[in-house]
Amino acid sequence: MTDTTETATELTDLASRFPLLHAPQHWAWGGYDAQFSVELPPDELITNIHVVGFSGDRVVLCRDARDHWFLPGGTREAGESVESCLARELREEAGARLTGPPVWIGAHRCVTDNPVPYRPWQPHPEKAWLWGWAEVDVDSEPTNPEDGEEVVEVRAVDPEEAGRLLVHARERWWAELVQLAVESHARR
């Protein structure tokens, strides 16, 4: 089998094991049509970075004042590198720091029907949300900047519980994203 055929077979296998994650999606809150792929986008399209943060074999989640659980991460600032954004967002939302390099597992490529970008410096109408995992240490309280979510709790839970908390009142693909990260993490 050629490398191209092996890669196509691996991608088909991933899509069949994680069908909700790989299905075309519409994110009504932002007017985005999104499609997940393990093929990473070019840096200039990446506007948002999120990680499944592992503390041992547990997943670090954040809960905001609306009782909404989420993975730490967020929007890249103008001129900010992916790595700097990730470090900043981990500190702001989870009171955490990286203890090893992030491993990128995929991205949602998005196209919006909004007439203007979310932030003036962002690409438009196409952009990408980068997903990965990393080893982290929760060593302080979230900094909760004024322009961010108000995080009221940070908790490390087993991956199955993380999936349940993330899909509460949301799309079920979140649990598949955690499982993909768990599988990738186990191979390291």
PDB file of C-alpha atoms in Angstrom:
ATOM      1  CA  MET A   1       0.000   0.000   0.000  1.00  0.00           C
ATOM      2  CA  THR A   2       1.283   3.496  -0.803  1.00  0.00           C
ATOM      3  CA  ASP A   3       1.606   6.238   1.802  1.00  0.00           C
ATOM      4  CA  THR A   4      -1.299   8.089   0.186  1.00  0.00           C
ATOM      5  CA  THR A   5      -3.532   5.020   0.348  1.00  0.00           C
ATOM      6  CA  GLU A   6      -2.512   4.344   3.967  1.00  0.00           C
ATOM      7  CA  THR A   7      -3.271   7.947   4.892  1.00  0.00           C
ATOM      8  CA  ALA A   8      -6.663   7.844   3.152  1.00  0.00           C
ATOM      9  CA  THR A   9      -7.486   4.585   4.974  1.00  0.00           C
ATOM     10  CA  GLU A  10      -6.485   6.096   8.344  1.00  0.00           C
ATOM     11  CA  LEU A  11      -8.631   9.192   7.697  1.00  0.00           C
ATOM     12  CA  THR A  12     -11.610   7.051   6.697  1.00  0.00           C
ATOM     13  CA  ASP A  13     -11.139   4.972   9.855  1.00  0.00           C
ATOM     14  CA  LEU A  14     -11.037   8.103  12.043  1.00  0.00           C
ATOM     15  CA  ALA A  15     -14.166   9.499  10.398  1.00  0.00           C
ATOM     16  CA  SER A  16     -16.013   6.198  10.907  1.00  0.00           C
ATOM     17  CA  ARG A  17     -14.949   5.953  14.580  1.00  0.00           C
ATOM     18  CA  PHE A  18     -15.771   9.614  15.290  1.00  0.00           C
ATOM     19  CA  PRO A  19     -18.701  10.327  12.940  1.00  0.00           C
ATOM     20  CA  LEU A  20     -20.216  13.215  14.899  1.00  0.00           C
ATOM     21  CA  LEU A  21     -16.892  15.055  15.102  1.00  0.00           C
ATOM     22  CA  HIS A  22     -16.295  14.633  11.358  1.00  0.00           C
ATOM     23  CA  ALA A  23     -19.850  15.495  10.251  1.00  0.00           C
ATOM     24  CA  PRO A  24     -20.481  18.913   8.667  1.00  0.00           C
ATOM     25  CA  GLN A  25     -21.736  21.284  11.347  1.00  0.00           C
ATOM     26  CA  HIS A  26     -23.458  24.636  11.555  1.00  0.00           C
ATOM     27  CA  TRP A  27     -22.561  26.741  14.576  1.00  0.00           C
ATOM     28  CA  ALA A  28     -25.554  29.094  14.677  1.00  0.00           C
ATOM     29  CA  TRP A  29     -24.069  31.265  17.462  1.00  0.00           C
ATOM     30  CA  GLY A  30     -21.419  32.531  15.017  1.00  0.00           C
ATOM     31  CA  GLY A  31     -23.020  31.838  11.667  1.00  0.00           C
ATOM     32  CA  TYR A  32     -20.296  29.271  10.904  1.00  0.00           C
ATOM     33  CA  ASP A  33     -20.359  26.205   8.728  1.00  0.00           C
ATOM     34  CA  ALA A  34     -17.625  24.000  10.176  1.00  0.00           C
ATOM     35  CA  GLN A  35     -15.870  20.802   9.137  1.00  0.00           C
ATOM     36  CA  PHE A  36     -13.376  18.899  11.287  1.00  0.00           C
ATOM     37  CA  SER A  37     -10.214  17.425   9.796  1.00  0.00           C
ATOM     38  CA  VAL A  38      -6.980  16.025  11.184  1.00  0.00           C
ATOM     39  CA  GLU A  39      -5.225  17.998   8.436  1.00  0.00           C
ATOM     40  CA  LEU A  40      -3.964  21.108  10.158  1.00  0.00           C
ATOM     41  CA  PRO A  41      -4.770  24.505   8.641  1.00  0.00           C
ATOM     42  CA  PRO A  42      -2.201  27.151   7.752  1.00  0.00           C
ATOM     43  CA  ASP A  43      -1.208  29.330  10.717  1.00  0.00           C
ATOM     44  CA  GLU A  44      -2.796  32.454   9.233  1.00  0.00           C
ATOM     45  CA  LEU A  45      -6.284  30.854   9.401  1.00  0.00           C
ATOM     46  CA  ILE A  46      -6.051  29.795  13.067  1.00  0.00           C
ATOM     47  CA  THR A  47      -8.125  32.153  15.202  1.00  0.00           C
ATOM     48  CA  ASN A  48      -8.996  29.917  18.145  1.00  0.00           C
ATOM     49  CA  ILE A  49      -6.970  27.356  20.090  1.00  0.00           C
ATOM     50  CA  HIS A  50      -8.314  24.812  22.582  1.00  0.00           C
ATOM     51  CA  VAL A  51      -6.762  21.826  24.337  1.00  0.00           C
ATOM     52  CA  VAL A  52      -7.741  18.753  26.204  1.00  0.00           C
ATOM     53  CA  GLY A  53      -5.454  19.381  29.157  1.00  0.00           C
ATOM     54  CA  PHE A  54      -4.245  16.212  30.850  1.00  0.00           C
ATOM     55  CA  SER A  55      -3.311  16.218  34.516  1.00  0.00           C
ATOM     56  CA  GLY A  56      -2.099  12.630  34.744  1.00  0.00           C
ATOM     57  CA  ASP A  57      -4.913  10.609  33.183  1.00  0.00           C
ATOM     58  CA  ARG A  58      -7.582  13.183  34.025  1.00  0.00           C
ATOM     59  CA  VAL A  59      -8.952  15.968  31.808  1.00  0.00           C
ATOM     60  CA  VAL A  60      -8.984  19.578  33.031  1.00  0.00           C
ATOM     61  CA  LEU A  61     -12.296  21.358  32.462  1.00  0.00           C
ATOM     62  CA  CYS A  62     -13.498  24.845  33.287  1.00  0.00           C
ATOM     63  CA  ARG A  63     -17.007  25.898  34.356  1.00  0.00           C
ATOM     64  CA  ASP A  64     -18.208  29.431  33.815  1.00  0.00           C
ATOM     65  CA  ALA A  65     -20.770  31.485  35.719  1.00  0.00           C
ATOM     66  CA  ARG A  66     -23.515  30.240  33.344  1.00  0.00           C
ATOM     67  CA  ASP A  67     -22.797  26.642  34.519  1.00  0.00           C
ATOM     68  CA  HIS A  68     -21.279  25.842  31.120  1.00  0.00           C
ATOM     69  CA  TRP A  69     -18.327  23.369  31.054  1.00  0.00           C
ATOM     70  CA  PHE A  70     -15.614  23.907  28.446  1.00  0.00           C
ATOM     71  CA  LEU A  71     -12.067  23.054  27.431  1.00  0.00           C
ATOM     72  CA  PRO A  72      -9.494  25.765  28.144  1.00  0.00           C
ATOM     73  CA  GLY A  73      -8.588  27.883  25.165  1.00  0.00           C
ATOM     74  CA  GLY A  74      -9.820  30.841  23.235  1.00  0.00           C
ATOM     75  CA  THR A  75      -9.313  33.532  20.666  1.00  0.00           C
ATOM     76  CA  ARG A  76      -5.898  34.501  19.385  1.00  0.00           C
ATOM     77  CA  GLU A  77      -4.942  38.151  19.763  1.00  0.00           C
ATOM     78  CA  ALA A  78      -3.498  40.210  16.905  1.00  0.00           C
ATOM     79  CA  GLY A  79       0.063  39.062  16.163  1.00  0.00           C
ATOM     80  CA  GLU A  80      -0.046  36.362  18.869  1.00  0.00           C
ATOM     81  CA  SER A  81       1.546  32.971  18.186  1.00  0.00           C
ATOM     82  CA  VAL A  82      -0.423  29.762  18.669  1.00  0.00           C
ATOM     83  CA  GLU A  83       1.873  28.789  21.553  1.00  0.00           C
ATOM     84  CA  SER A  84       1.543  32.174  23.296  1.00  0.00           C
ATOM     85  CA  CYS A  85      -2.232  32.109  22.923  1.00  0.00           C
ATOM     86  CA  LEU A  86      -2.416  28.640  24.414  1.00  0.00           C
ATOM     87  CA  ALA A  87      -0.220  29.563  27.383  1.00  0.00           C
ATOM     88  CA  ARG A  88      -2.246  32.744  28.022  1.00  0.00           C
ATOM     89  CA  GLU A  89      -5.620  31.017  27.739  1.00  0.00           C
ATOM     90  CA  LEU A  90      -4.571  28.162  30.046  1.00  0.00           C
ATOM     91  CA  ARG A  91      -3.526  30.697  32.704  1.00  0.00           C
ATOM     92  CA  GLU A  92      -6.643  32.873  32.266  1.00  0.00           C
ATOM     93  CA  GLU A  93      -9.237  30.099  32.240  1.00  0.00           C
ATOM     94  CA  ALA A  94      -7.731  27.176  34.162  1.00  0.00           C
ATOM     95  CA  GLY A  95      -4.918  28.635  36.267  1.00  0.00           C
ATOM     96  CA  ALA A  96      -2.745  26.106  34.463  1.00  0.00           C
ATOM     97  CA  ARG A  97       0.577  25.942  32.686  1.00  0.00           C
ATOM     98  CA  LEU A  98       1.966  23.609  30.060  1.00  0.00           C
ATOM     99  CA  THR A  99       4.334  20.919  31.329  1.00  0.00           C
ATOM    100  CA  GLY A 100       5.052  19.578  27.854  1.00  0.00           C
ATOM    101  CA  PRO A 101       4.526  20.582  24.238  1.00  0.00           C
ATOM    102  CA  PRO A 102       0.984  20.547  22.816  1.00  0.00           C
ATOM    103  CA  VAL A 103       0.026  17.865  20.307  1.00  0.00           C
ATOM    104  CA  TRP A 104      -2.363  19.087  17.618  1.00  0.00           C
ATOM    105  CA  ILE A 105      -5.017  16.537  16.672  1.00  0.00           C
ATOM    106  CA  GLY A 106      -7.126  18.494  14.198  1.00  0.00           C
ATOM    107  CA  ALA A 107      -9.067  21.607  13.418  1.00  0.00           C
ATOM    108  CA  HIS A 108     -12.485  22.801  12.436  1.00  0.00           C
ATOM    109  CA  ARG A 109     -12.263  24.815   9.233  1.00  0.00           C
ATOM    110  CA  CYS A 110     -15.060  27.372   9.335  1.00  0.00           C
ATOM    111  CA  VAL A 111     -16.735  29.701   6.876  1.00  0.00           C
ATOM    112  CA  THR A 112     -19.098  32.385   8.142  1.00  0.00           C
ATOM    113  CA  ASP A 113     -21.925  34.262   6.503  1.00  0.00           C
ATOM    114  CA  ASN A 114     -21.313  37.237   8.811  1.00  0.00           C
ATOM    115  CA  PRO A 115     -20.372  40.347   6.821  1.00  0.00           C
ATOM    116  CA  VAL A 116     -17.406  41.240   9.072  1.00  0.00           C
ATOM    117  CA  PRO A 117     -14.836  39.210  11.015  1.00  0.00           C
ATOM    118  CA  TYR A 118     -15.310  38.549  14.743  1.00  0.00           C
ATOM    119  CA  ARG A 119     -12.179  40.638  15.408  1.00  0.00           C
ATOM    120  CA  PRO A 120     -10.755  43.090  12.834  1.00  0.00           C
ATOM    121  CA  TRP A 121      -7.401  41.280  12.511  1.00  0.00           C
ATOM    122  CA  GLN A 122      -8.930  37.845  11.875  1.00  0.00           C
ATOM    123  CA  PRO A 123      -9.163  36.214   8.462  1.00  0.00           C
ATOM    124  CA  HIS A 124     -12.601  36.428   6.880  1.00  0.00           C
ATOM    125  CA  PRO A 125     -14.848  34.681   5.873  1.00  0.00           C
ATOM    126  CA  GLU A 126     -12.730  31.531   6.462  1.00  0.00           C
ATOM    127  CA  LYS A 127     -10.975  30.692   9.722  1.00  0.00           C
ATOM    128  CA  ALA A 128      -9.980  27.673  11.799  1.00  0.00           C
ATOM    129  CA  TRP A 129     -10.307  26.403  15.363  1.00  0.00           C
ATOM    130  CA  LEU A 130      -7.263  24.346  16.344  1.00  0.00           C
ATOM    131  CA  TRP A 131      -7.721  21.387  18.723  1.00  0.00           C
ATOM    132  CA  GLY A 132      -5.042  19.503  20.622  1.00  0.00           C
ATOM    133  CA  TRP A 133      -3.988  18.009  23.897  1.00  0.00           C
ATOM    134  CA  ALA A 134      -1.217  18.817  26.330  1.00  0.00           C
ATOM    135  CA  GLU A 135       0.093  17.848  29.727  1.00  0.00           C
ATOM    136  CA  VAL A 136      -0.770  20.650  32.162  1.00  0.00           C
ATOM    137  CA  ASP A 137      -0.358  21.546  35.801  1.00  0.00           C
ATOM    138  CA  VAL A 138      -3.157  23.479  37.491  1.00  0.00           C
ATOM    139  CA  ASP A 139      -1.034  25.516  39.887  1.00  0.00           C
ATOM    140  CA  SER A 140      -3.073  28.671  40.528  1.00  0.00           C
ATOM    141  CA  GLU A 141      -6.501  30.240  40.214  1.00  0.00           C
ATOM    142  CA  PRO A 142      -7.825  31.379  36.813  1.00  0.00           C
ATOM    143  CA  THR A 143      -6.965  35.035  36.207  1.00  0.00           C
ATOM    144  CA  ASN A 144     -10.462  35.733  34.785  1.00  0.00           C
ATOM    145  CA  PRO A 145      -9.705  38.840  32.698  1.00  0.00           C
ATOM    146  CA  GLU A 146     -12.590  41.273  32.249  1.00  0.00           C
ATOM    147  CA  ASP A 147     -13.070  40.432  28.559  1.00  0.00           C
ATOM    148  CA  GLY A 148     -13.256  36.646  29.128  1.00  0.00           C
ATOM    149  CA  GLU A 149     -15.549  34.055  30.640  1.00  0.00           C
ATOM    150  CA  GLU A 150     -15.968  34.216  34.383  1.00  0.00           C
ATOM    151  CA  VAL A 151     -14.547  30.832  35.402  1.00  0.00           C
ATOM    152  CA  VAL A 152     -16.005  29.695  38.718  1.00  0.00           C
ATOM    153  CA  GLU A 153     -14.549  26.180  38.859  1.00  0.00           C
ATOM    154  CA  VAL A 154     -11.670  24.180  37.413  1.00  0.00           C
ATOM    155  CA  ARG A 155     -11.887  20.439  37.789  1.00  0.00           C
ATOM    156  CA  ALA A 156      -9.812  17.457  36.624  1.00  0.00           C
ATOM    157  CA  VAL A 157     -12.118  14.538  35.803  1.00  0.00           C
ATOM    158  CA  ASP A 158     -11.812  11.175  34.110  1.00  0.00           C
ATOM    159  CA  PRO A 159     -12.222  11.374  30.299  1.00  0.00           C
ATOM    160  CA  GLU A 160     -15.668   9.777  30.299  1.00  0.00           C
ATOM    161  CA  GLU A 161     -16.951  12.360  32.777  1.00  0.00           C
ATOM    162  CA  ALA A 162     -15.319  15.117  30.706  1.00  0.00           C
ATOM    163  CA  GLY A 163     -17.274  13.933  27.682  1.00  0.00           C
ATOM    164  CA  ARG A 164     -20.535  13.918  29.654  1.00  0.00           C
ATOM    165  CA  LEU A 165     -19.975  17.399  31.071  1.00  0.00           C
ATOM    166  CA  LEU A 166     -18.987  18.857  27.691  1.00  0.00           C
ATOM    167  CA  VAL A 167     -22.020  17.521  25.819  1.00  0.00           C
ATOM    168  CA  HIS A 168     -24.553  18.672  28.413  1.00  0.00           C
ATOM    169  CA  ALA A 169     -26.910  20.908  26.387  1.00  0.00           C
ATOM    170  CA  ARG A 170     -24.402  20.877  23.491  1.00  0.00           C
ATOM    171  CA  GLU A 171     -23.464  18.843  20.458  1.00  0.00           C
ATOM    172  CA  ARG A 172     -22.370  15.251  21.107  1.00  0.00           C
ATOM    173  CA  TRP A 173     -19.195  15.633  19.015  1.00  0.00           C
ATOM    174  CA  TRP A 174     -17.441  17.115  22.057  1.00  0.00           C
ATOM    175  CA  ALA A 175     -17.241  13.659  23.663  1.00  0.00           C
ATOM    176  CA  GLU A 176     -15.679  12.276  20.470  1.00  0.00           C
ATOM    177  CA  LEU A 177     -13.092  15.085  20.485  1.00  0.00           C
ATOM    178  CA  VAL A 178     -12.080  14.119  24.039  1.00  0.00           C
ATOM    179  CA  GLN A 179     -11.868  10.450  23.023  1.00  0.00           C
ATOM    180  CA  LEU A 180      -9.655  11.317  20.028  1.00  0.00           C
ATOM    181  CA  ALA A 181      -7.352  13.259  22.377  1.00  0.00           C
ATOM    182  CA  VAL A 182      -7.301  10.354  24.846  1.00  0.00           C
ATOM    183  CA  GLU A 183      -6.274   7.946  22.070  1.00  0.00           C
ATOM    184  CA  SER A 184      -3.556  10.304  20.834  1.00  0.00           C
ATOM    185  CA  HIS A 185      -2.331  10.866  24.400  1.00  0.00           C
ATOM    186  CA  ALA A 186      -2.149   7.096  25.022  1.00  0.00           C
ATOM    187  CA  ARG A 187       0.153   6.646  21.999  1.00  0.00           C
ATOM    188  CA  ARG A 188       2.783   8.994  23.494  1.00  0.00           C
TER     189      ARG A 188
END
